[in-house]
XYZ file of C-alpha atoms in Angstrom:
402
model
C -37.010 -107.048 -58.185
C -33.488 -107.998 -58.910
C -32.813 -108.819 -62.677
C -29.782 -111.017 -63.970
C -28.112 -109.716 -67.002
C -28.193 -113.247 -69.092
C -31.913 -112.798 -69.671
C -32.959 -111.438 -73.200
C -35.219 -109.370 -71.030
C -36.552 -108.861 -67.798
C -40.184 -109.114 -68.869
C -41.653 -110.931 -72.063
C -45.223 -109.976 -72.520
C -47.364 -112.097 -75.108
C -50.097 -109.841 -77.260
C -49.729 -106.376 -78.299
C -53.353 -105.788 -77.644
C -54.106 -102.514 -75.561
C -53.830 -104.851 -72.105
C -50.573 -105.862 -73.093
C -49.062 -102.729 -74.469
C -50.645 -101.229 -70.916
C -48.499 -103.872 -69.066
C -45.227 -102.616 -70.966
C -46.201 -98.801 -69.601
C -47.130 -99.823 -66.428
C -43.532 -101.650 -65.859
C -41.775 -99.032 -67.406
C -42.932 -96.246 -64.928
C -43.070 -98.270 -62.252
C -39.701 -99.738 -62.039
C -37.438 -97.755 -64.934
C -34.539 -99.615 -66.845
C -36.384 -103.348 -66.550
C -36.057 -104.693 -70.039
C -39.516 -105.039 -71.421
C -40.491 -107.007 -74.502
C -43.735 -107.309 -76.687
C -44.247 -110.307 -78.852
C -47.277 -110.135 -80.965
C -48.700 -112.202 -83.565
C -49.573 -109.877 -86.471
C -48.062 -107.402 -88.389
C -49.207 -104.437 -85.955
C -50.859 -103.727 -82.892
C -54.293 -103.939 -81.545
C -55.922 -105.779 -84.592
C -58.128 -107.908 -82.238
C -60.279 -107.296 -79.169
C -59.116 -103.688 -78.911
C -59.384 -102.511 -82.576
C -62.737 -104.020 -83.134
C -65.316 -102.861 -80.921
C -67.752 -99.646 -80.072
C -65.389 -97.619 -78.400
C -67.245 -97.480 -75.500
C -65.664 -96.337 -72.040
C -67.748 -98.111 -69.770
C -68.827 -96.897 -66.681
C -68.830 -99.750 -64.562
C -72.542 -99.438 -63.330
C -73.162 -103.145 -64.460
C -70.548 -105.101 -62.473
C -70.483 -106.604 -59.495
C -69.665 -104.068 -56.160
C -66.201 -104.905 -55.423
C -65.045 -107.464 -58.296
C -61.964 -106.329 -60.584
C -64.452 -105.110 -63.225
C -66.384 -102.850 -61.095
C -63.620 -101.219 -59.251
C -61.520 -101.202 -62.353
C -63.887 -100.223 -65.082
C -65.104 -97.200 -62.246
C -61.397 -96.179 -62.050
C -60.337 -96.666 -65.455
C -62.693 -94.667 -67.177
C -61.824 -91.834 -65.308
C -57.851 -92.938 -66.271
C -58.931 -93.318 -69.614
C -60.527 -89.998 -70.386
C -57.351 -88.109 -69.036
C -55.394 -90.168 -70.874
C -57.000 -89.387 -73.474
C -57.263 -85.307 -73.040
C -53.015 -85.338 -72.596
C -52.015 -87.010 -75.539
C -54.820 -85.446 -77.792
C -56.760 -89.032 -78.819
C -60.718 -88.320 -80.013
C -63.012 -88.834 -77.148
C -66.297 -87.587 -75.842
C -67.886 -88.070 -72.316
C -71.492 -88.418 -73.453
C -73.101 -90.293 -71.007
C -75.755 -92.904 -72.029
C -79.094 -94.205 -71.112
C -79.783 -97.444 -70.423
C -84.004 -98.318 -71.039
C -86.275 -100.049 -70.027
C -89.052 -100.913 -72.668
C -91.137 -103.799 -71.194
C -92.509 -103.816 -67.446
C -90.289 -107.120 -66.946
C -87.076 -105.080 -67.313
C -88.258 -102.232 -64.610
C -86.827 -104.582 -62.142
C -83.729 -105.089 -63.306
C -83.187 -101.190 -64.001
C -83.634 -100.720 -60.275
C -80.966 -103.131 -59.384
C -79.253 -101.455 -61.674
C -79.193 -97.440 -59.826
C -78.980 -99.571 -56.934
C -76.036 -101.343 -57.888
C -74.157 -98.174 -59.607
C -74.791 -96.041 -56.543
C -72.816 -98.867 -54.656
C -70.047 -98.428 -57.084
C -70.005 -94.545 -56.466
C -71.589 -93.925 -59.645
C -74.014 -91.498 -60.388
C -77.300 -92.183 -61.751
C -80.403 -90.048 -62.683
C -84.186 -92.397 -63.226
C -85.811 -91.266 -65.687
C -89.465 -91.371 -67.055
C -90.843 -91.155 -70.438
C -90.735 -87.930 -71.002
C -87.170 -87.240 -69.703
C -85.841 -89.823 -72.196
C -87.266 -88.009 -75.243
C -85.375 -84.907 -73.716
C -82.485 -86.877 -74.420
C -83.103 -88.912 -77.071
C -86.412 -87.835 -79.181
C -86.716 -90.914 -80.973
C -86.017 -93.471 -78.653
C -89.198 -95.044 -76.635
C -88.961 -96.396 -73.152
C -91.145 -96.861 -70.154
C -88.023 -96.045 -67.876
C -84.569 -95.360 -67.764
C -81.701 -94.345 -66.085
C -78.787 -91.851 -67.252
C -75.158 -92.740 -66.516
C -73.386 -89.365 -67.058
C -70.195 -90.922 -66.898
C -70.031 -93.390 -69.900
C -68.156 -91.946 -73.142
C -66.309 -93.108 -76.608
C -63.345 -92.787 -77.256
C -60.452 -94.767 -80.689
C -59.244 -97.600 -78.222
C -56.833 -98.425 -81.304
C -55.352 -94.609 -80.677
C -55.308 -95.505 -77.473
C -53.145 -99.043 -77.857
C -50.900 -96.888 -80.477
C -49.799 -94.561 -77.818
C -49.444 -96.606 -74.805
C -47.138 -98.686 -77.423
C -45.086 -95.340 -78.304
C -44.913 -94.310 -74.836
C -43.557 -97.783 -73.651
C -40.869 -97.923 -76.852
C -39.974 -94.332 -75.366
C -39.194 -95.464 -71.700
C -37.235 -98.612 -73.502
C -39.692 -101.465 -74.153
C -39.299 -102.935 -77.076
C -42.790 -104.206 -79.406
C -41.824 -107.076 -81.371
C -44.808 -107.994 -84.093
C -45.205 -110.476 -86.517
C -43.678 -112.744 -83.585
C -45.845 -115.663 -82.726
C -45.178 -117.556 -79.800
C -45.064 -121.456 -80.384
C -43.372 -123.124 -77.643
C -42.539 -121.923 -73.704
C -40.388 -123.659 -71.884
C -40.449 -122.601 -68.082
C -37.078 -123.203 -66.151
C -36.025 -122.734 -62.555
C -33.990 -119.210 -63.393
C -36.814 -118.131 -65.954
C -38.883 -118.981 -69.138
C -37.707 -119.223 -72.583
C -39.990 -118.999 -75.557
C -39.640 -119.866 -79.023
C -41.442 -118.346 -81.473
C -42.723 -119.134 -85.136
C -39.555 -117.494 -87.050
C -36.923 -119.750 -84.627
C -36.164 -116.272 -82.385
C -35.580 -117.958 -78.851
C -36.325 -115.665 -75.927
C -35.320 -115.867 -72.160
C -36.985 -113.601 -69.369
C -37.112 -113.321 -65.666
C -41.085 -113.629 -66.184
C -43.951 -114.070 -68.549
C -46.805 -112.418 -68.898
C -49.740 -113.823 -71.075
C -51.749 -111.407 -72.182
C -52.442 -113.656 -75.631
C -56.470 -112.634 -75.630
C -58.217 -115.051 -77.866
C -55.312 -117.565 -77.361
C -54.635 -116.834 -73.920
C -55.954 -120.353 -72.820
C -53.324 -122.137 -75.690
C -50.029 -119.787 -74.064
C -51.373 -121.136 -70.633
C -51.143 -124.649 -71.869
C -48.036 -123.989 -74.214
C -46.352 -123.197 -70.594
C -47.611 -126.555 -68.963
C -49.973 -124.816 -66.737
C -53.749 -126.374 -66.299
C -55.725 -122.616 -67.458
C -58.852 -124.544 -65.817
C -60.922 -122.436 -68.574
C -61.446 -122.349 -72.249
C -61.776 -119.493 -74.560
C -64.988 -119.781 -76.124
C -65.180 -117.053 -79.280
C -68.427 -115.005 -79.663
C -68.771 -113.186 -82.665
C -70.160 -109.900 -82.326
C -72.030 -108.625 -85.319
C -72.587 -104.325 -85.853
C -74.311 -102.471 -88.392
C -74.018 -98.805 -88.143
C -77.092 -96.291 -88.924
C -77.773 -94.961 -92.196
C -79.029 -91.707 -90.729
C -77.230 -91.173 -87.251
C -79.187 -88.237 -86.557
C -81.678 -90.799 -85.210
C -79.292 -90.703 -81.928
C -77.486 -88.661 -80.181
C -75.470 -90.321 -77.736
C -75.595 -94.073 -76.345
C -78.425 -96.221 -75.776
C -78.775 -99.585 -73.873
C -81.011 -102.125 -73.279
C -81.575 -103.377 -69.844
C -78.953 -106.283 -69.796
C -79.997 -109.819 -68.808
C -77.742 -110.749 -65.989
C -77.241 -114.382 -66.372
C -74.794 -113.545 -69.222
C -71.541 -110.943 -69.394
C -73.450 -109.994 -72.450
C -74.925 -106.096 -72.705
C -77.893 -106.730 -75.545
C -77.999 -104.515 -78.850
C -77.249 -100.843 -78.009
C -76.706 -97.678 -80.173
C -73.313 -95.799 -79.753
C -72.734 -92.704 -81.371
C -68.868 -92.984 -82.001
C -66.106 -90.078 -82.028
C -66.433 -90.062 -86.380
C -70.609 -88.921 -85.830
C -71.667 -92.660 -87.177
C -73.690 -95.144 -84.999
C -73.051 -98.343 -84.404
C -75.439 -100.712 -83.678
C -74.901 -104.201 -82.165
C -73.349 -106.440 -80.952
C -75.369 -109.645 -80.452
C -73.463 -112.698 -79.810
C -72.792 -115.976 -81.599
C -70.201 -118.441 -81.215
C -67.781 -117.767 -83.775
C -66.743 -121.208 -85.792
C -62.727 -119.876 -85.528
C -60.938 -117.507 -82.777
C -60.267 -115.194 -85.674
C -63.755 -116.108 -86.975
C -64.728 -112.549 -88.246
C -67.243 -113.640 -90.826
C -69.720 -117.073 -90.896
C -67.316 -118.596 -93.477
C -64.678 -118.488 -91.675
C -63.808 -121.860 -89.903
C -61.039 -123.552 -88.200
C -61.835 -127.342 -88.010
C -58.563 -127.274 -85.437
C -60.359 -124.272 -83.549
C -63.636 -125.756 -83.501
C -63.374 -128.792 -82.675
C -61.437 -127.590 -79.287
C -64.847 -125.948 -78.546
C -66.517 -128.658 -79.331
C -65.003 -130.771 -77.198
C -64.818 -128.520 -74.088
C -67.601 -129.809 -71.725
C -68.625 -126.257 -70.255
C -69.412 -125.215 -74.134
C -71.978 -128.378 -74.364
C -73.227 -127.279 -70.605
C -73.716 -123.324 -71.956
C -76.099 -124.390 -74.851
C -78.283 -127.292 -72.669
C -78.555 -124.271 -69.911
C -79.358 -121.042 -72.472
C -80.356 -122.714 -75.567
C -83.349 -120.001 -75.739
C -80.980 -117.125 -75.758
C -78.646 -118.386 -77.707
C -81.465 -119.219 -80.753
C -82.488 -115.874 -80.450
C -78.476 -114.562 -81.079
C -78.491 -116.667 -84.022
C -81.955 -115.463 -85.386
C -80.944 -111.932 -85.058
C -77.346 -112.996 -87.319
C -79.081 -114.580 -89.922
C -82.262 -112.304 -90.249
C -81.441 -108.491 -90.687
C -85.352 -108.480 -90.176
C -85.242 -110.003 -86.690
C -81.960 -107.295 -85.815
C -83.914 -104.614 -86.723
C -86.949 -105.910 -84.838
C -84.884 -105.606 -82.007
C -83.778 -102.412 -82.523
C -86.772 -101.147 -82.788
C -87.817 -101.947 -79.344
C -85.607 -98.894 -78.579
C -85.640 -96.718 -81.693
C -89.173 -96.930 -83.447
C -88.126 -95.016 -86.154
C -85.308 -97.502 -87.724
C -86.289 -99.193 -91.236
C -83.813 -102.727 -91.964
C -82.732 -100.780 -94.705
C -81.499 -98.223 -92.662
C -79.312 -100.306 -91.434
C -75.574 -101.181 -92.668
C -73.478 -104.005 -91.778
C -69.931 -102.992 -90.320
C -67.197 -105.265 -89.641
C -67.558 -107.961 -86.598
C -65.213 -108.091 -83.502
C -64.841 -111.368 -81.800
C -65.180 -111.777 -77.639
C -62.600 -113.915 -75.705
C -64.811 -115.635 -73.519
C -63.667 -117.243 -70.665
C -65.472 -120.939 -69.820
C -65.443 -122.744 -67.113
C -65.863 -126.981 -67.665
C -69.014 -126.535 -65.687
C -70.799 -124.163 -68.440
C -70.064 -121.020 -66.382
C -69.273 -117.917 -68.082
C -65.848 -116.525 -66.196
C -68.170 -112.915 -65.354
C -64.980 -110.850 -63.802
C -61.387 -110.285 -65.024
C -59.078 -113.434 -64.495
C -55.647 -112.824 -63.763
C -53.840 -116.337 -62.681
C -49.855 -116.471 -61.250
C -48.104 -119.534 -61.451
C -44.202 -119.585 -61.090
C -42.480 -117.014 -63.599
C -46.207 -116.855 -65.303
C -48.460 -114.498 -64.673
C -51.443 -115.222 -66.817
C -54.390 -112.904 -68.220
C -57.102 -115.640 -68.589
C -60.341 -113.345 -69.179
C -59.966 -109.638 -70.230
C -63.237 -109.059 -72.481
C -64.692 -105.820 -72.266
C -64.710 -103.592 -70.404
C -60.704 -104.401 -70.364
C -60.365 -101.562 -72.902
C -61.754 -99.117 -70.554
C -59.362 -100.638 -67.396
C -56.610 -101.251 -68.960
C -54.729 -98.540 -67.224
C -55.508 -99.956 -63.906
C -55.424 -103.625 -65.442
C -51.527 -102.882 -66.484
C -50.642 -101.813 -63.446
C -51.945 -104.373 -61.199
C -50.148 -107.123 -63.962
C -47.284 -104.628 -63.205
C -47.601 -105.183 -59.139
C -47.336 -108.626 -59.589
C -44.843 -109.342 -62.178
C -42.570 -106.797 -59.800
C -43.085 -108.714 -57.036
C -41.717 -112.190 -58.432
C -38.254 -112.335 -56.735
């Protein structure tokens, strides 16, 4: 990839989230001396997506044999944990269960060994009995064992990919909010909210939440909306109730995993998420609105099309926010033993969801190129688990742009 020397940089990345800061260290092993740059919106790193969520690295066992998640999620987790182990960041390989407690779900948790065994994953079924030998308070009539899935501080994470990438030369620009990009034949220029002007070779828009907006900002037709679900946790009042992670069986009309129990790398357990459109993109709490924000859901068709087509599920979501009583009722279907008072509310993280105008949830990573763009339309999770992989297959293509 041959650079010109009147750029500001070779590469501009937009959001300092962990799949952006893993495109800056991708680029800087891959090809060393290209001129990397980071522009994100707040005052530090990772304060989205990757800083608010379980921690979880995800296996991969629920994704489709031979989409970007599966093959990325299986590889990046084992990326992940040996990243991990050399720079010293908490982690723990603790595998999980995933339980079935209704003869509905048995079903499903068949397609389920069958599906991770096609992704090379191991599995062990269990029965009743074996569960408890894993979990003494949890109640199931069946359940499989994915020895694979751990925990890990995916902020830790972000905060040395960033240091590693500001070692090899990249440069991580915060408090730098893109709001104009102006593609040209030799480039793209971007302006951001302070008056800094920018010129690169390419653009990469890894903008999460907003990566729809940086799509449009560019003139390019994303052919998607982000759609923000807020993602409520409590955490247990007496962790010993768990020892590791447990799962529901997942309903696979939605990207969606149910309310599961993860024993994080501090000893606590969370508990959650469920998922409820959030009323802002940054829409952390109920009270937080953004008429502006909104009203662009509002107005998308495919958001209209998502609550005519799952207006069941989505009641129940919005029960379970609004009625600690109906959370823990849910809970309980796993862990008998849990009171609502032993439960304590924890701060929310909010899910970039991808939206199709037809109502279809985007299931599988989205990564769009258009000329001098390459564009990171749907990175939910597990993108913290594959970023590794995720940054260097952004990195492939943004080298290949000649």
């Amino acid at each position: 990839m041959a650079f010109g020397q009147d750029f500001d940089c070779d590469v501009l990345v937009i959001g300092g989230g962990i799949v952006g800061l893993s495109t800056a260290y991708a680029l800087t092993r891959a090809a060393p001396g290209t001129r990397v740059v980071v522009l994100e919106k707040e005052p530090g790193t990772a304060r989205h997506q990757t800083g608010r969520n379980s921690g979880v690295i995800h296996s991969g066992i629920y994704y489709r044999p031979g989409s970007l998640k599966a093959r990325f999620a299986v590889r990046g987790a084992a990326e992940m944990v040996k990243f991990c182990a050399e720079y010293g960041i908490p982690h723990q390989v603790t595998g999980k269960l995933i339980v079935a407690t209704g003869r509905d779900e048995l079903p499903r948790l068949h397609a389920l060994v069958q599906r991770g065994r096609e992704n090379g994953i191991p599995v062990r079924e269990l029965g009743p009995a074996q569960i408890m030998e894993y979990e003494p308070q949890v109640r199931g009539l069946a359940a499989i064992r994915v020895a694979t899935t751990g925990v890990c501080d995916f902020g830790a994470v972000a905060e040395r990919l960033a240091i590693e990438a500001d070692a090899a030369g990249a440069e991580i620009r915060c408090g730098e909010e893109v709001t104009a990009v102006d593609r040209r034949p030799w480039g793209v220029a971007v302006r951001t909210a302070a008056g800094t002007v920018l010129r690169a070779r390419v653009l990469v828009n890894c903008a999460g939440l907003y990566c729809d907006r940086v799509a449009r900002l560019a003139g390019d037709d994303p052919g998607m909306r982000i759609v923000p679900f807020r993602g409520e946790y409590y955490e247990l009042a007496d962790p010993s109730l768990v020892r590791g992670l447990v799962y529901p069986v997942p309903d696979p009309a939605f990207p969606f995993l149910g309310v599961h129990l993860t024993r994080g790398i501090d000893g606590g357990v969370h508990v959650g998420p469920n998922a409820v459109p959030a009323l802002a993109r940054e829409g952390y709490r109920w009270p937080v609105v953004s008429p502006r924000e909104l009203a662009a859901t509002l107005t998308w068709p495919g958001s209209w099309r998502i609550a005519r087509r799952h207006w069941r599920y989505g009641a129940g979501e919005l029960r379970r926010s609004l009625s600690r009583s109906a959370f823990t009722a849910a809970v309980r279907r796993l862990l008998p033993p849990v009171t609502e008072s032993g439960l304590r509310p924890v701060a929310a993280g909010v899910r970039a969801q991808a939206v199709l105008r037809d109502g279809t949830l985007v299931d599988d990573f989205l990564i769009r190129e258009t000329p001098r763009i390459v564009h990171v339309l749907n990175a939910p999770s597990p993108a913290a688990t594959a970023s590794l992989p995720i940054g260097r297959e952004i990195a492939r293509r943004v080298l290949a742009v000649r």
